[in-house]
Amino acid sequence: MDISLSTISATSAQNVASPTTSNAAEEINNSLQLDADVGRFVSESFDSVGDMKINDISITELLSTCIDACRRGCEVIRNVRHKLLQSSNVVGGDSQFLCCGAVKYKISNDPRSALTEADEASQKVITECLNDCWAKEIRSGLIKIVGEEDEGGDDFVDSVSLQDMMAHFDKYNSPRIDQEPIHRDLLSQSDSTQIIDSISESACDKKNELIIFIDPMDGTREFVENRIENVQCLIGITYNGKPIAGAVGMPMIHENKIEIAYGIDLPTDSEQPTSPPLSKLSGVKCFNTLNPLVKQLSGTDTGMGDYIDGEEDVKKLVVLSGDSKKPALTISMKCLESDVLGSFGDSAPPIRKIIAGGCGNKMLFVQRRFEALSERIRHQEGTDSSSTIGSISLAPPGSSSWDTAGPTALLLAADPNAVVTDLVGRPLVYDGEHLSNDCGVVVSAGHMATRIHREMCQKLRNDEVLCETLGVSRCDA
């Protein structure tokens, strides 16, 4: 099997958008720029290589279709929320909970297990978009789709009529695929792109398995509790068990736009020192939206704060976690604060803690804080990038492959030195069968944060109480 890589230059890379549709992607400049509307850095950057084909499937083309499917899934989320607000399904009070009639629970009355109409409807739109583009590859097993709201059926269902499929798109005011075809060229490159190398078989497994993981609405609890800025739509592509590309949709952070962050982190041949650098693509696309957004924020602060919150914040280690009371998180936080940072003595960085929901939401914060810190360093002469503190996110068991596949690819595309493991330092599993991250998730970016990450996992591997809690032996860890 031949896996080829194509050159991309930062000056020639282009965002190709259809000018004929109201939802066409707005062009994002290739250079790092500040989005004044949300006060954060937005970037689109390309390293030395562009396209990669696996089983004759272009990864940039596959990701382009995932980005477009993601924004259509985001339209569904906005539509469902708008209808709920228009109906009687909102209960008053500071927390602005959506009433239970609009929500089902996988675990009785557990807000973390909430399932809404938006989850199921968004996944149906996304899978239909991908089936429309990749029917042959899905049927033949070259691409496997695994979604959070799967009901045990096949990835490709050809018994559904086109009329019924389009009625679903119409119901949620999401662009119909028969009227606005899925964009395969959102990441197309200029004609000057040229082949520079090919990866040997040692860079890939004989299995050559591509899996698309879909979380149609990450942060369902946040959706239900009206913390809508933390809600995301996640699509991740893995190759032989490793995340290589992803799209993270943010349906409700802008009034009139849907923002999709994306990234590609392609494998290379580690046995050949002359092989090209790890091929990466990282950026953001914004789409005009069809569905209105009415922000009815709760009485409490729903935001996570700025990526850099003042001059002194640069020197802080940001630690993100949820509000779970699970013992694994309690043990891990104690290990981080007392055992690891305690051993640093006076040199330990101060901590800024953030309690936030949504696995993808926290991982994207880790990425964007790293990018903001890196940009700051680039503009300060004599500043050593190795001095970056960065951030770390801890999560107990409870997340799944669809929560972490896409955000991991985005993070590694932005920072090749970022680290994503379970609580005892092992890589996460993406085989399409073992879907639960049974031993939690730790994510870090930044020189100091990744060091702390590794030291914490080393200590947790030898923690008998944690290993017993996770159901692993110390030797397995």
CSV table of C-alpha atoms in Angstrom, one decimal:
chain,number,residue,atom,x,y,z
A,1,MET,CA,0.0,0.0,0.0
A,2,ASP,CA,1.3,3.4,-0.9
A,3,ILE,CA,0.8,6.3,1.5
A,4,SER,CA,1.8,9.6,-0.1
A,5,LEU,CA,2.3,13.1,1.3
A,6,SER,CA,2.0,16.4,-0.5
A,7,THR,CA,3.7,19.7,0.2
A,8,ILE,CA,1.7,22.6,1.5
A,9,SER,CA,3.1,26.0,2.0
A,10,ALA,CA,1.5,28.5,4.4
A,11,THR,CA,1.2,31.0,1.7
A,12,SER,CA,-0.4,28.8,-0.9
A,13,ALA,CA,-2.9,26.9,1.4
A,14,GLN,CA,-6.4,28.1,0.8
A,15,ASN,CA,-9.8,27.7,2.3
A,16,VAL,CA,-12.1,26.8,-0.5
A,17,ALA,CA,-15.7,27.8,0.1
A,18,SER,CA,-18.8,27.8,-2.0
A,19,PRO,CA,-19.9,31.4,-2.7
A,20,THR,CA,-23.4,30.3,-3.8
A,21,THR,CA,-24.7,29.2,-0.4
A,22,SER,CA,-25.6,31.3,2.6
A,23,ASN,CA,-23.7,28.8,4.8
A,24,ALA,CA,-20.5,28.9,2.9
A,25,ALA,CA,-17.4,28.9,5.0
A,26,GLU,CA,-15.8,32.2,5.7
A,27,GLU,CA,-12.2,32.3,4.8
A,28,ILE,CA,-9.8,32.3,7.8
A,29,ASN,CA,-6.3,33.8,7.1
A,30,ASN,CA,-3.4,31.5,7.2
A,31,SER,CA,-1.5,33.7,9.7
A,32,LEU,CA,-2.4,33.8,13.4
A,33,GLN,CA,-5.0,36.4,14.0
A,34,LEU,CA,-7.1,37.7,16.9
A,35,ASP,CA,-10.8,37.2,16.6
A,36,ALA,CA,-12.0,40.4,18.3
A,37,ASP,CA,-15.5,39.0,18.8
A,38,VAL,CA,-14.5,36.3,21.2
A,39,GLY,CA,-11.1,37.6,22.3
A,40,ARG,CA,-9.0,34.6,21.4
A,41,PHE,CA,-6.5,33.6,18.8
A,42,VAL,CA,-7.6,31.8,15.7
A,43,SER,CA,-5.0,30.1,13.5
A,44,GLU,CA,-4.7,28.1,10.4
A,45,SER,CA,-1.2,26.7,9.9
A,46,PHE,CA,0.3,24.0,7.7
A,47,ASP,CA,3.6,22.1,8.1
A,48,SER,CA,5.6,20.6,5.3
A,49,VAL,CA,3.1,18.1,4.1
A,50,GLY,CA,-0.5,18.2,3.0
A,51,ASP,CA,-2.5,15.2,1.8
A,52,MET,CA,-2.3,11.6,2.9
A,53,LYS,CA,-4.2,8.7,1.3
A,54,ILE,CA,-5.1,5.6,3.2
A,55,ASN,CA,-6.8,2.9,1.2
A,56,ASP,CA,-7.1,5.5,-1.6
A,57,ILE,CA,-9.1,7.8,0.8
A,58,SER,CA,-7.8,11.3,1.0
A,59,ILE,CA,-7.6,12.3,4.7
A,60,THR,CA,-7.9,16.0,3.9
A,61,GLU,CA,-11.0,15.2,1.8
A,62,LEU,CA,-12.4,12.9,4.5
A,63,LEU,CA,-11.8,15.6,7.1
A,64,SER,CA,-13.5,18.2,4.9
A,65,THR,CA,-16.6,16.2,4.8
A,66,CYS,CA,-16.5,15.7,8.5
A,67,ILE,CA,-16.2,19.5,9.0
A,68,ASP,CA,-19.2,20.0,6.8
A,69,ALA,CA,-21.2,17.2,8.5
A,70,CYS,CA,-20.2,18.7,11.9
A,71,ARG,CA,-21.6,22.2,11.1
A,72,ARG,CA,-24.9,20.6,9.9
A,73,GLY,CA,-25.0,18.7,13.2
A,74,CYS,CA,-24.4,22.0,15.0
A,75,GLU,CA,-27.4,23.4,13.1
A,76,VAL,CA,-29.6,20.7,14.6
A,77,ILE,CA,-28.4,21.5,18.1
A,78,ARG,CA,-29.2,25.2,17.7
A,79,ASN,CA,-32.6,24.3,16.2
A,80,VAL,CA,-33.6,22.0,19.0
A,81,ARG,CA,-32.6,24.5,21.7
A,82,HIS,CA,-34.5,27.3,19.9
A,83,LYS,CA,-37.6,25.2,19.7
A,84,LEU,CA,-37.3,24.3,23.4
A,85,LEU,CA,-37.0,28.0,24.3
A,86,GLN,CA,-40.0,28.8,22.2
A,87,SER,CA,-42.1,26.1,23.9
A,88,SER,CA,-42.9,25.7,27.5
A,89,ASN,CA,-39.9,23.4,28.1
A,90,VAL,CA,-37.9,26.0,30.0
A,91,VAL,CA,-38.4,26.2,33.8
A,92,GLY,CA,-37.7,29.5,35.5
A,93,GLY,CA,-35.0,30.1,38.1
A,94,ASP,CA,-31.4,30.9,38.1
A,95,SER,CA,-30.2,27.6,36.7
A,96,GLN,CA,-32.6,27.7,33.7
A,97,PHE,CA,-32.9,23.9,33.5
A,98,LEU,CA,-34.7,22.6,30.5
A,99,CYS,CA,-37.7,20.7,31.8
A,100,CYS,CA,-37.5,16.9,32.2
A,101,GLY,CA,-40.1,16.4,29.5
A,102,ALA,CA,-37.4,17.4,26.9
A,103,VAL,CA,-34.7,15.2,28.4
A,104,LYS,CA,-34.2,11.5,28.9
A,105,TYR,CA,-31.7,10.0,31.3
A,106,LYS,CA,-29.6,6.9,30.6
A,107,ILE,CA,-29.2,6.7,34.4
A,108,SER,CA,-32.2,7.8,36.3
A,109,ASN,CA,-32.0,11.5,37.3
A,110,ASP,CA,-28.2,11.6,36.7
A,111,PRO,CA,-27.6,14.9,34.8
A,112,ARG,CA,-24.4,13.5,33.4
A,113,SER,CA,-26.4,10.8,31.6
A,114,ALA,CA,-28.8,13.2,30.0
A,115,LEU,CA,-30.0,12.4,26.4
A,116,THR,CA,-31.9,15.0,24.4
A,117,GLU,CA,-33.6,15.1,21.1
A,118,ALA,CA,-30.5,17.1,19.9
A,119,ASP,CA,-28.1,14.2,20.6
A,120,GLU,CA,-30.0,11.7,18.4
A,121,ALA,CA,-31.1,14.1,15.7
A,122,SER,CA,-27.6,15.6,15.3
A,123,GLN,CA,-26.0,12.1,15.0
A,124,LYS,CA,-28.6,11.1,12.3
A,125,VAL,CA,-27.7,14.2,10.3
A,126,ILE,CA,-24.0,13.6,10.6
A,127,THR,CA,-24.1,9.9,9.7
A,128,GLU,CA,-26.3,10.6,6.7
A,129,CYS,CA,-23.8,13.2,5.5
A,130,LEU,CA,-20.9,10.8,5.8
A,131,ASN,CA,-22.9,8.0,4.2
A,132,ASP,CA,-23.8,10.2,1.3
A,133,CYS,CA,-20.1,10.9,0.7
A,134,TRP,CA,-18.5,7.6,1.6
A,135,ALA,CA,-21.2,5.0,1.0
A,136,LYS,CA,-18.9,2.7,-1.0
A,137,GLU,CA,-16.1,2.9,1.5
A,138,ILE,CA,-18.4,2.3,4.5
A,139,ARG,CA,-20.1,-0.7,2.8
A,140,SER,CA,-16.8,-2.3,2.0
A,141,GLY,CA,-15.4,-1.8,5.5
A,142,LEU,CA,-12.7,0.7,4.6
A,143,ILE,CA,-14.3,3.2,6.9
A,144,LYS,CA,-16.1,2.4,10.1
A,145,ILE,CA,-18.4,4.8,11.9
A,146,VAL,CA,-18.9,4.6,15.6
A,147,GLY,CA,-21.4,7.1,17.2
A,148,GLU,CA,-22.4,7.7,20.8
A,149,GLU,CA,-26.1,7.3,20.0
A,150,ASP,CA,-25.7,4.1,17.9
A,151,GLU,CA,-28.5,1.6,18.4
A,152,GLY,CA,-26.6,-1.4,17.2
A,153,GLY,CA,-27.5,-1.0,13.5
A,154,ASP,CA,-25.2,-0.9,10.5
A,155,ASP,CA,-23.3,2.2,9.6
A,156,PHE,CA,-25.0,2.3,6.2
A,157,VAL,CA,-28.8,1.9,6.1
A,158,ASP,CA,-30.0,2.0,2.5
A,159,SER,CA,-33.6,1.2,3.4
A,160,VAL,CA,-34.3,4.9,4.2
A,161,SER,CA,-35.8,6.8,1.3
A,162,LEU,CA,-34.2,10.0,0.2
A,163,GLN,CA,-37.5,11.8,0.9
A,164,ASP,CA,-37.4,10.6,4.5
A,165,MET,CA,-33.8,11.5,4.9
A,166,MET,CA,-34.4,15.0,3.6
A,167,ALA,CA,-37.4,15.4,5.8
A,168,HIS,CA,-35.1,14.9,8.8
A,169,PHE,CA,-32.9,17.7,7.6
A,170,ASP,CA,-35.9,20.0,7.0
A,171,LYS,CA,-37.3,19.3,10.4
A,172,TYR,CA,-34.2,20.7,12.1
A,173,ASN,CA,-33.5,23.4,9.5
A,174,SER,CA,-30.1,21.9,8.6
A,175,PRO,CA,-28.8,22.3,5.0
A,176,ARG,CA,-30.1,19.4,2.8
A,177,ILE,CA,-27.5,17.3,1.1
A,178,ASP,CA,-29.5,17.1,-2.1
A,179,GLN,CA,-29.6,20.9,-2.4
A,180,GLU,CA,-26.2,21.8,-0.9
A,181,PRO,CA,-23.8,18.8,-1.4
A,182,ILE,CA,-21.3,18.1,1.3
A,183,HIS,CA,-18.1,20.0,0.7
A,184,ARG,CA,-15.1,17.8,-0.1
A,185,ASP,CA,-12.8,20.7,-0.8
A,186,LEU,CA,-12.8,22.9,2.3
A,187,LEU,CA,-9.2,22.0,2.8
A,188,SER,CA,-8.1,21.9,-0.9
A,189,GLN,CA,-4.6,23.1,-1.7
A,190,SER,CA,-3.2,25.1,-4.7
A,191,ASP,CA,-2.2,23.5,-7.9
A,192,SER,CA,1.4,24.0,-6.9
A,193,THR,CA,1.2,21.2,-4.3
A,194,GLN,CA,3.7,18.5,-5.1
A,195,ILE,CA,4.6,15.1,-3.8
A,196,ILE,CA,7.8,15.1,-1.7
A,197,ASP,CA,7.9,11.7,-0.1
A,198,SER,CA,6.1,8.5,0.6
A,199,ILE,CA,5.9,6.6,3.9
A,200,SER,CA,7.2,3.1,4.1
A,201,GLU,CA,5.1,0.2,5.4
A,202,SER,CA,6.9,0.4,8.7
A,203,ALA,CA,5.0,3.6,9.4
A,204,CYS,CA,1.6,1.8,9.3
A,205,ASP,CA,0.0,-1.4,10.4
A,206,LYS,CA,-1.2,-3.9,7.9
A,207,LYS,CA,-4.7,-3.5,9.2
A,208,ASN,CA,-5.1,0.0,7.8
A,209,GLU,CA,-8.3,0.7,9.8
A,210,LEU,CA,-10.0,4.0,9.6
A,211,ILE,CA,-12.7,4.7,12.2
A,212,ILE,CA,-14.8,7.9,12.5
A,213,PHE,CA,-16.0,8.5,16.1
A,214,ILE,CA,-19.0,10.8,16.5
A,215,ASP,CA,-20.2,12.6,19.6
A,216,PRO,CA,-23.2,14.4,18.2
A,217,MET,CA,-23.4,16.7,21.3
A,218,ASP,CA,-20.7,16.6,23.8
A,219,GLY,CA,-21.8,18.4,27.0
A,220,THR,CA,-25.5,17.3,27.0
A,221,ARG,CA,-25.6,18.2,30.7
A,222,GLU,CA,-24.4,21.6,29.8
A,223,PHE,CA,-27.1,21.9,27.1
A,224,VAL,CA,-29.7,20.9,29.7
A,225,GLU,CA,-28.5,23.3,32.3
A,226,ASN,CA,-28.1,26.1,29.8
A,227,ARG,CA,-24.3,26.4,29.9
A,228,ILE,CA,-24.4,26.4,26.1
A,229,GLU,CA,-20.9,27.8,25.5
A,230,ASN,CA,-19.5,24.5,26.7
A,231,VAL,CA,-21.6,22.4,24.2
A,232,GLN,CA,-19.7,20.9,21.3
A,233,CYS,CA,-20.1,18.5,18.4
A,234,LEU,CA,-17.1,16.2,18.0
A,235,ILE,CA,-15.9,14.1,15.1
A,236,GLY,CA,-12.6,12.2,15.3
A,237,ILE,CA,-10.8,10.1,12.7
A,238,THR,CA,-8.5,7.4,13.9
A,239,TYR,CA,-6.0,5.3,11.9
A,240,ASN,CA,-5.0,1.9,13.4
A,241,GLY,CA,-5.9,3.1,16.9
A,242,LYS,CA,-4.4,6.6,16.8
A,243,PRO,CA,-6.3,9.9,16.3
A,244,ILE,CA,-5.1,11.5,13.1
A,245,ALA,CA,-7.8,14.1,12.3
A,246,GLY,CA,-10.8,15.8,14.0
A,247,ALA,CA,-13.4,18.5,13.9
A,248,VAL,CA,-14.7,20.2,17.0
A,249,GLY,CA,-17.9,22.1,16.4
A,250,MET,CA,-19.0,25.0,18.6
A,251,PRO,CA,-22.6,25.6,17.8
A,252,MET,CA,-23.5,28.3,20.4
A,253,ILE,CA,-20.5,30.5,21.1
A,254,HIS,CA,-21.5,33.0,18.4
A,255,GLU,CA,-24.9,34.6,17.7
A,256,ASN,CA,-24.9,34.1,14.0
A,257,LYS,CA,-22.1,31.7,13.2
A,258,ILE,CA,-21.0,28.1,13.9
A,259,GLU,CA,-17.3,27.7,14.6
A,260,ILE,CA,-15.5,24.5,13.6
A,261,ALA,CA,-11.9,23.9,14.9
A,262,TYR,CA,-10.1,21.2,13.0
A,263,GLY,CA,-6.7,19.5,12.8
A,264,ILE,CA,-4.7,16.8,11.1
A,265,ASP,CA,-1.8,15.0,12.8
A,266,LEU,CA,-0.6,12.4,10.4
A,267,PRO,CA,1.8,9.5,11.2
A,268,THR,CA,5.3,9.4,9.8
A,269,ASP,CA,8.1,6.9,9.7
A,270,SER,CA,10.0,7.1,12.9
A,271,GLU,CA,12.6,4.6,11.7
A,272,GLN,CA,13.7,6.9,8.9
A,273,PRO,CA,15.6,9.9,10.2
A,274,THR,CA,15.3,11.6,6.7
A,275,SER,CA,11.5,11.3,6.7
A,276,PRO,CA,9.6,14.6,6.5
A,277,PRO,CA,8.4,16.3,9.7
A,278,LEU,CA,5.1,15.2,11.2
A,279,SER,CA,2.5,16.5,8.8
A,280,LYS,CA,0.1,18.8,10.5
A,281,LEU,CA,-2.8,21.1,9.6
A,282,SER,CA,-4.6,23.2,12.2
A,283,GLY,CA,-7.2,25.8,11.8
A,284,VAL,CA,-10.7,27.2,12.3
A,285,LYS,CA,-13.7,27.7,9.9
A,286,CYS,CA,-16.8,29.7,10.6
A,287,PHE,CA,-20.1,29.2,8.9
A,288,ASN,CA,-23.1,31.5,8.8
A,289,THR,CA,-26.0,29.7,10.6
A,290,LEU,CA,-29.6,29.2,9.6
A,291,ASN,CA,-30.9,28.8,13.2
A,292,PRO,CA,-31.2,31.7,15.6
A,293,LEU,CA,-29.6,31.7,19.0
A,294,VAL,CA,-31.2,33.3,22.0
A,295,LYS,CA,-28.8,33.5,24.9
A,296,GLN,CA,-30.6,33.1,28.2
A,297,LEU,CA,-27.7,32.6,30.5
A,298,SER,CA,-28.1,31.3,34.1
A,299,GLY,CA,-27.5,33.5,37.1
A,300,THR,CA,-24.1,31.8,37.6
A,301,ASP,CA,-21.0,32.3,35.5
A,302,THR,CA,-21.0,29.7,32.7
A,303,GLY,CA,-17.7,30.7,31.1
A,304,MET,CA,-14.2,29.2,31.6
A,305,GLY,CA,-12.4,32.5,31.7
A,306,ASP,CA,-9.8,33.8,29.2
A,307,TYR,CA,-7.0,31.6,27.9
A,308,ILE,CA,-4.6,34.1,29.4
A,309,ASP,CA,-6.2,35.9,32.3
A,310,GLY,CA,-3.8,38.8,32.9
A,311,GLU,CA,0.0,39.2,33.1
A,312,GLU,CA,0.5,37.0,36.2
A,313,ASP,CA,-1.6,34.2,34.7
A,314,VAL,CA,1.2,33.2,32.3
A,315,LYS,CA,3.1,31.9,35.3
A,316,LYS,CA,0.2,29.7,36.5
A,317,LEU,CA,-0.6,26.1,35.8
A,318,VAL,CA,-4.2,25.9,34.8
A,319,VAL,CA,-5.9,22.8,36.1
A,320,LEU,CA,-9.2,21.8,34.6
A,321,SER,CA,-11.6,19.2,35.9
A,322,GLY,CA,-15.3,18.6,36.2
A,323,ASP,CA,-17.4,18.5,39.4
A,324,SER,CA,-17.4,14.8,39.7
A,325,LYS,CA,-17.1,13.3,43.2
A,326,LYS,CA,-15.6,10.0,41.9
A,327,PRO,CA,-12.8,8.7,44.0
A,328,ALA,CA,-10.4,8.5,41.0
A,329,LEU,CA,-10.6,12.2,40.4
A,330,THR,CA,-10.2,13.0,44.1
A,331,ILE,CA,-7.1,10.8,44.4
A,332,SER,CA,-5.6,12.2,41.2
A,333,MET,CA,-6.1,15.9,42.2
A,334,LYS,CA,-4.5,15.2,45.6
A,335,CYS,CA,-1.6,13.5,43.9
A,336,LEU,CA,-1.2,16.5,41.6
A,337,GLU,CA,-1.4,19.2,44.2
A,338,SER,CA,0.3,17.5,47.2
A,339,ASP,CA,2.7,14.9,45.9
A,340,VAL,CA,3.8,16.3,42.5
A,341,LEU,CA,3.6,20.1,43.0
A,342,GLY,CA,4.5,19.7,46.7
A,343,SER,CA,7.8,18.1,45.6
A,344,PHE,CA,8.7,21.3,43.6
A,345,GLY,CA,8.9,23.3,46.8
A,346,ASP,CA,9.1,27.0,46.2
A,347,SER,CA,9.6,26.5,42.5
A,348,ALA,CA,6.1,25.1,42.1
A,349,PRO,CA,3.9,27.2,39.8
A,350,PRO,CA,0.7,28.7,41.3
A,351,ILE,CA,-2.5,27.1,40.1
A,352,ARG,CA,-5.6,28.5,38.5
A,353,LYS,CA,-8.4,25.9,38.8
A,354,ILE,CA,-11.3,25.7,36.4
A,355,ILE,CA,-14.3,23.5,36.9
A,356,ALA,CA,-16.0,23.0,33.6
A,357,GLY,CA,-18.1,20.5,31.7
A,358,GLY,CA,-17.7,18.8,28.4
A,359,CYS,CA,-14.6,16.6,27.7
A,360,GLY,CA,-14.0,18.2,24.3
A,361,ASN,CA,-14.5,21.7,25.8
A,362,LYS,CA,-11.7,21.2,28.4
A,363,MET,CA,-9.4,19.6,25.8
A,364,LEU,CA,-9.9,22.6,23.5
A,365,PHE,CA,-9.1,25.0,26.3
A,366,VAL,CA,-5.8,23.2,26.9
A,367,GLN,CA,-5.0,23.6,23.2
A,368,ARG,CA,-6.0,27.2,22.8
A,369,ARG,CA,-4.2,28.3,26.0
A,370,PHE,CA,-1.0,26.6,24.6
A,371,GLU,CA,-1.5,28.5,21.3
A,372,ALA,CA,-2.1,31.8,23.1
A,373,LEU,CA,1.0,31.3,25.3
A,374,SER,CA,3.1,30.3,22.3
A,375,GLU,CA,2.0,33.3,20.3
A,376,ARG,CA,2.9,35.5,23.3
A,377,ILE,CA,6.4,34.0,23.5
A,378,ARG,CA,6.9,34.5,19.7
A,379,HIS,CA,6.4,38.2,20.3
A,380,GLN,CA,8.8,38.5,23.2
A,381,GLU,CA,12.5,38.5,22.3
A,382,GLY,CA,14.7,36.3,24.4
A,383,THR,CA,11.9,34.3,25.9
A,384,ASP,CA,12.5,30.5,26.0
A,385,SER,CA,9.6,28.4,24.8
A,386,SER,CA,10.7,25.7,27.3
A,387,SER,CA,9.5,28.1,30.1
A,388,THR,CA,5.8,27.6,29.1
A,389,ILE,CA,3.8,26.4,32.0
A,390,GLY,CA,0.6,25.4,30.1
A,391,SER,CA,-2.4,23.6,31.4
A,392,ILE,CA,-3.5,20.1,32.4
A,393,SER,CA,-7.0,18.5,32.4
A,394,LEU,CA,-8.0,15.6,34.6
A,395,ALA,CA,-11.1,13.4,34.2
A,396,PRO,CA,-12.2,10.3,36.0
A,397,PRO,CA,-13.6,7.2,34.2
A,398,GLY,CA,-16.8,8.1,32.3
A,399,SER,CA,-15.7,9.5,28.9
A,400,SER,CA,-15.5,7.4,25.8
A,401,SER,CA,-13.6,7.2,22.5
A,402,TRP,CA,-15.9,9.7,20.8
A,403,ASP,CA,-15.2,12.2,23.5
A,404,THR,CA,-11.5,12.3,23.0
A,405,ALA,CA,-10.6,11.1,19.5
A,406,GLY,CA,-11.3,14.4,17.7
A,407,PRO,CA,-10.0,16.8,20.4
A,408,THR,CA,-6.8,14.7,20.7
A,409,ALA,CA,-6.0,15.1,17.0
A,410,LEU,CA,-6.6,18.9,17.2
A,411,LEU,CA,-4.3,19.2,20.2
A,412,LEU,CA,-1.5,17.2,18.7
A,413,ALA,CA,-1.7,19.1,15.5
A,414,ALA,CA,-1.3,22.3,17.5
A,415,ASP,CA,1.4,20.9,19.9
A,416,PRO,CA,3.3,17.8,18.9
A,417,ASN,CA,4.7,17.6,22.5
A,418,ALA,CA,1.2,17.5,24.1
A,419,VAL,CA,0.4,14.4,26.1
A,420,VAL,CA,-2.9,12.5,26.2
A,421,THR,CA,-3.1,9.4,28.5
A,422,ASP,CA,-5.2,7.7,31.0
A,423,LEU,CA,-4.7,8.4,34.7
A,424,VAL,CA,-1.8,5.8,35.0
A,425,GLY,CA,0.0,7.1,31.9
A,426,ARG,CA,-1.2,4.6,29.2
A,427,PRO,CA,-2.3,5.7,25.8
A,428,LEU,CA,-6.1,5.7,25.2
A,429,VAL,CA,-7.6,2.9,23.1
A,430,TYR,CA,-9.3,3.5,19.8
A,431,ASP,CA,-10.2,0.0,18.4
A,432,GLY,CA,-13.9,0.7,17.9
A,433,GLU,CA,-14.8,-2.1,20.3
A,434,HIS,CA,-13.5,-1.0,23.8
A,435,LEU,CA,-15.2,2.4,23.8
A,436,SER,CA,-15.0,3.5,27.4
A,437,ASN,CA,-12.0,5.3,28.8
A,438,ASP,CA,-12.1,3.1,31.8
A,439,CYS,CA,-9.1,4.6,33.5
A,440,GLY,CA,-9.9,8.2,33.0
A,441,VAL,CA,-8.1,10.8,30.9
A,442,VAL,CA,-5.3,13.3,31.5
A,443,VAL,CA,-4.4,15.9,28.9
A,444,SER,CA,-1.6,18.4,29.0
A,445,ALA,CA,0.2,21.0,26.8
A,446,GLY,CA,3.1,23.2,27.7
A,447,HIS,CA,6.6,22.3,28.9
A,448,MET,CA,5.9,22.3,32.7
A,449,ALA,CA,2.4,20.9,32.3
A,450,THR,CA,3.5,17.8,30.4
A,451,ARG,CA,6.3,17.2,32.9
A,452,ILE,CA,3.8,17.4,35.8
A,453,HIS,CA,1.5,15.1,33.8
A,454,ARG,CA,4.1,12.4,33.5
A,455,GLU,CA,5.3,12.6,37.1
A,456,MET,CA,1.7,12.5,38.3
A,457,CYS,CA,0.9,9.4,36.3
A,458,GLN,CA,4.1,7.7,37.5
A,459,LYS,CA,3.0,8.2,41.1
A,460,LEU,CA,-0.6,7.1,40.3
A,461,ARG,CA,0.7,3.9,38.8
A,462,ASN,CA,2.0,3.0,42.2
A,463,ASP,CA,-1.0,4.1,44.1
A,464,GLU,CA,-2.7,1.0,45.4
A,465,VAL,CA,-6.0,2.7,46.2
A,466,LEU,CA,-6.3,4.3,42.7
A,467,CYS,CA,-5.4,1.1,41.0
A,468,GLU,CA,-8.0,-0.8,43.0
A,469,THR,CA,-10.5,1.9,42.2
A,470,LEU,CA,-9.8,1.6,38.5
A,471,GLY,CA,-9.7,-2.1,38.6
A,472,VAL,CA,-6.1,-2.5,37.4
A,473,SER,CA,-3.1,-4.1,39.0
A,474,ARG,CA,0.0,-2.1,39.6
A,475,CYS,CA,1.9,-4.2,37.2
A,476,ASP,CA,-0.7,-3.7,34.5
A,477,ALA,CA,-0.5,0.1,35.1
